[in-house]
Short mmCIF file of N, CA and C in Angstrom, two decimals:
data_model
loop_
_atom_site.label_atom_id
_atom_site.label_comp_id
_atom_site.label_asym_id
_atom_site.label_seq_id
_atom_site.Cartn_x
_atom_site.Cartn_y
_atom_site.Cartn_z
N MET A 12 261.08 -36.53 224.72
CA MET A 12 261.89 -37.01 225.82
C MET A 12 261.85 -38.55 225.80
N THR A 13 262.96 -39.16 226.10
CA THR A 13 263.03 -40.62 226.08
C THR A 13 262.33 -41.22 227.29
N VAL A 14 262.00 -42.50 227.15
CA VAL A 14 261.35 -43.19 228.26
C VAL A 14 262.28 -43.24 229.48
N GLU A 15 263.56 -43.41 229.25
CA GLU A 15 264.51 -43.44 230.35
C GLU A 15 264.58 -42.11 231.08
N ALA A 16 264.58 -41.02 230.33
CA ALA A 16 264.63 -39.69 230.94
C ALA A 16 263.35 -39.39 231.73
N LEU A 17 262.21 -39.75 231.17
CA LEU A 17 260.95 -39.55 231.89
C LEU A 17 260.90 -40.38 233.17
N PHE A 18 261.36 -41.62 233.07
CA PHE A 18 261.36 -42.49 234.24
C PHE A 18 262.28 -41.95 235.32
N GLN A 19 263.44 -41.46 234.93
CA GLN A 19 264.37 -40.88 235.90
C GLN A 19 263.77 -39.64 236.55
N GLN A 20 263.09 -38.84 235.77
CA GLN A 20 262.43 -37.65 236.31
C GLN A 20 261.35 -38.06 237.31
N PHE A 21 260.59 -39.11 236.99
CA PHE A 21 259.58 -39.60 237.91
C PHE A 21 260.22 -40.09 239.20
N ARG A 22 261.31 -40.87 239.08
CA ARG A 22 261.98 -41.42 240.26
C ARG A 22 262.58 -40.35 241.13
N ASP A 23 263.14 -39.32 240.51
CA ASP A 23 263.81 -38.26 241.28
C ASP A 23 262.82 -37.39 242.06
N ARG A 24 261.67 -37.11 241.45
CA ARG A 24 260.75 -36.15 242.06
C ARG A 24 259.37 -36.71 242.32
N LEU A 25 259.12 -37.96 241.96
CA LEU A 25 257.77 -38.54 242.02
C LEU A 25 256.79 -37.57 241.37
N ASP A 26 257.17 -37.14 240.18
CA ASP A 26 256.48 -36.09 239.43
C ASP A 26 255.29 -36.67 238.68
N ALA A 27 254.09 -36.19 238.98
CA ALA A 27 252.87 -36.68 238.33
C ALA A 27 252.85 -36.36 236.84
N SER A 28 253.42 -35.25 236.45
CA SER A 28 253.42 -34.91 235.02
C SER A 28 254.30 -35.87 234.22
N SER A 29 255.40 -36.31 234.79
CA SER A 29 256.23 -37.28 234.07
C SER A 29 255.54 -38.64 234.01
N LEU A 30 254.77 -39.00 235.03
CA LEU A 30 253.99 -40.23 234.98
C LEU A 30 252.92 -40.13 233.90
N ALA A 31 252.29 -38.98 233.78
CA ALA A 31 251.28 -38.78 232.73
C ALA A 31 251.91 -38.90 231.34
N LEU A 32 253.10 -38.32 231.17
CA LEU A 32 253.78 -38.43 229.88
C LEU A 32 254.21 -39.87 229.59
N LEU A 33 254.71 -40.56 230.61
CA LEU A 33 255.06 -41.97 230.44
C LEU A 33 253.84 -42.77 230.00
N SER A 34 252.73 -42.55 230.67
CA SER A 34 251.52 -43.30 230.37
C SER A 34 250.99 -42.98 228.98
N GLN A 35 251.15 -41.75 228.56
CA GLN A 35 250.67 -41.34 227.25
C GLN A 35 251.59 -41.82 226.13
N ASP A 36 252.88 -41.61 226.28
CA ASP A 36 253.83 -41.90 225.20
C ASP A 36 254.32 -43.34 225.18
N TYR A 37 254.39 -43.99 226.34
CA TYR A 37 254.92 -45.34 226.45
C TYR A 37 254.01 -46.19 227.34
N PRO A 38 252.76 -46.43 226.93
CA PRO A 38 251.78 -47.05 227.84
C PRO A 38 252.13 -48.47 228.30
N GLU A 39 252.82 -49.24 227.51
CA GLU A 39 253.10 -50.63 227.86
C GLU A 39 254.56 -50.87 228.25
N HIS A 40 255.33 -49.82 228.36
CA HIS A 40 256.75 -49.97 228.70
C HIS A 40 256.89 -50.38 230.17
N PRO A 41 257.86 -51.24 230.48
CA PRO A 41 258.06 -51.67 231.87
C PRO A 41 258.27 -50.50 232.84
N TYR A 42 258.91 -49.44 232.41
CA TYR A 42 259.10 -48.29 233.30
C TYR A 42 257.75 -47.64 233.63
N THR A 43 256.87 -47.57 232.66
CA THR A 43 255.54 -47.02 232.90
C THR A 43 254.77 -47.90 233.87
N LEU A 44 254.83 -49.21 233.64
CA LEU A 44 254.15 -50.15 234.53
C LEU A 44 254.68 -50.02 235.96
N PHE A 45 256.00 -49.88 236.09
CA PHE A 45 256.59 -49.72 237.42
C PHE A 45 256.12 -48.41 238.06
N ALA A 46 256.14 -47.31 237.31
CA ALA A 46 255.75 -46.01 237.85
C ALA A 46 254.29 -46.04 238.32
N GLN A 47 253.42 -46.65 237.53
CA GLN A 47 252.02 -46.75 237.92
C GLN A 47 251.87 -47.61 239.17
N ALA A 48 252.60 -48.71 239.22
CA ALA A 48 252.55 -49.58 240.40
C ALA A 48 253.10 -48.87 241.63
N TYR A 49 254.15 -48.10 241.46
CA TYR A 49 254.73 -47.37 242.58
C TYR A 49 253.74 -46.35 243.12
N LEU A 50 253.01 -45.69 242.23
CA LEU A 50 252.00 -44.74 242.67
C LEU A 50 250.91 -45.47 243.47
N ALA A 51 250.48 -46.64 242.98
CA ALA A 51 249.49 -47.44 243.71
C ALA A 51 250.05 -47.86 245.07
N PHE A 52 251.33 -48.20 245.12
CA PHE A 52 252.00 -48.58 246.36
C PHE A 52 251.96 -47.42 247.36
N GLN A 53 252.26 -46.23 246.88
CA GLN A 53 252.26 -45.05 247.75
C GLN A 53 250.86 -44.74 248.28
N GLN A 54 249.84 -45.10 247.50
CA GLN A 54 248.46 -44.86 247.90
C GLN A 54 247.88 -46.05 248.66
N GLN A 55 248.70 -47.02 248.96
CA GLN A 55 248.33 -48.23 249.70
C GLN A 55 247.25 -49.03 248.99
N LYS A 56 247.30 -49.05 247.68
CA LYS A 56 246.42 -49.89 246.86
C LYS A 56 247.22 -51.15 246.53
N TRP A 57 247.30 -52.02 247.51
CA TRP A 57 248.25 -53.14 247.48
C TRP A 57 248.03 -54.08 246.29
N GLU A 58 246.79 -54.44 246.02
CA GLU A 58 246.53 -55.40 244.94
C GLU A 58 246.98 -54.85 243.58
N SER A 59 246.66 -53.60 243.32
CA SER A 59 247.10 -52.96 242.07
C SER A 59 248.61 -52.84 242.01
N ALA A 60 249.22 -52.50 243.13
CA ALA A 60 250.67 -52.34 243.17
C ALA A 60 251.37 -53.67 242.88
N VAL A 61 250.94 -54.73 243.55
CA VAL A 61 251.57 -56.04 243.35
C VAL A 61 251.42 -56.49 241.91
N GLN A 62 250.23 -56.31 241.35
CA GLN A 62 250.00 -56.71 239.96
C GLN A 62 250.89 -55.90 239.01
N GLY A 63 250.98 -54.59 239.24
CA GLY A 63 251.80 -53.74 238.39
C GLY A 63 253.28 -54.07 238.48
N PHE A 64 253.77 -54.31 239.69
CA PHE A 64 255.18 -54.68 239.84
C PHE A 64 255.47 -56.01 239.15
N ALA A 65 254.54 -56.95 239.26
CA ALA A 65 254.71 -58.25 238.60
C ALA A 65 254.75 -58.09 237.08
N GLN A 66 253.90 -57.23 236.54
CA GLN A 66 253.90 -56.99 235.09
C GLN A 66 255.20 -56.32 234.65
N ALA A 67 255.64 -55.35 235.42
CA ALA A 67 256.88 -54.64 235.07
C ALA A 67 258.07 -55.59 235.10
N TYR A 68 258.15 -56.41 236.14
CA TYR A 68 259.27 -57.35 236.25
C TYR A 68 259.18 -58.42 235.17
N GLY A 69 257.98 -58.87 234.86
CA GLY A 69 257.80 -59.87 233.80
C GLY A 69 258.22 -59.35 232.44
N ALA A 70 257.98 -58.07 232.21
CA ALA A 70 258.34 -57.45 230.93
C ALA A 70 259.83 -57.13 230.85
N GLN A 71 260.45 -56.86 232.00
CA GLN A 71 261.88 -56.52 232.02
C GLN A 71 262.50 -57.06 233.31
N PRO A 72 263.00 -58.30 233.27
CA PRO A 72 263.53 -58.93 234.48
C PRO A 72 264.76 -58.23 235.09
N THR A 73 265.37 -57.30 234.37
CA THR A 73 266.49 -56.56 234.94
C THR A 73 266.01 -55.39 235.80
N LEU A 74 264.71 -55.15 235.83
CA LEU A 74 264.13 -54.08 236.64
C LEU A 74 263.92 -54.62 238.05
N TRP A 75 265.03 -54.73 238.78
CA TRP A 75 265.02 -55.37 240.08
C TRP A 75 264.14 -54.64 241.10
N GLU A 76 263.98 -53.31 240.91
CA GLU A 76 263.15 -52.56 241.84
C GLU A 76 261.72 -53.09 241.86
N ALA A 77 261.23 -53.55 240.70
CA ALA A 77 259.86 -54.08 240.62
C ALA A 77 259.74 -55.32 241.49
N LEU A 78 260.72 -56.18 241.44
CA LEU A 78 260.70 -57.39 242.26
C LEU A 78 260.81 -57.04 243.75
N PHE A 79 261.64 -56.07 244.05
CA PHE A 79 261.82 -55.63 245.44
C PHE A 79 260.50 -55.10 246.02
N TYR A 80 259.86 -54.17 245.29
CA TYR A 80 258.62 -53.60 245.82
C TYR A 80 257.48 -54.61 245.81
N LYS A 81 257.49 -55.53 244.88
CA LYS A 81 256.47 -56.58 244.90
C LYS A 81 256.60 -57.42 246.15
N ALA A 82 257.83 -57.69 246.54
CA ALA A 82 258.08 -58.49 247.75
C ALA A 82 257.66 -57.76 249.03
N LEU A 83 257.78 -56.43 249.00
CA LEU A 83 257.36 -55.65 250.19
C LEU A 83 255.89 -55.81 250.42
#
């Protein structure tokens, strides 16, 4: 499965198995960094979330969601 398809599956369902596959198959991809940061955000782990969103946005500046959630 492509990184884009896994990321879309994660976004649609907040599916832990797709996050695990993203982390395993694409560990440094901006989508993986965003998904991990989003999970930290949901768990109110603010420092980890902000750092992850910053890494995701730094790796792919067109990933506007990372900048949005970092600002939150």
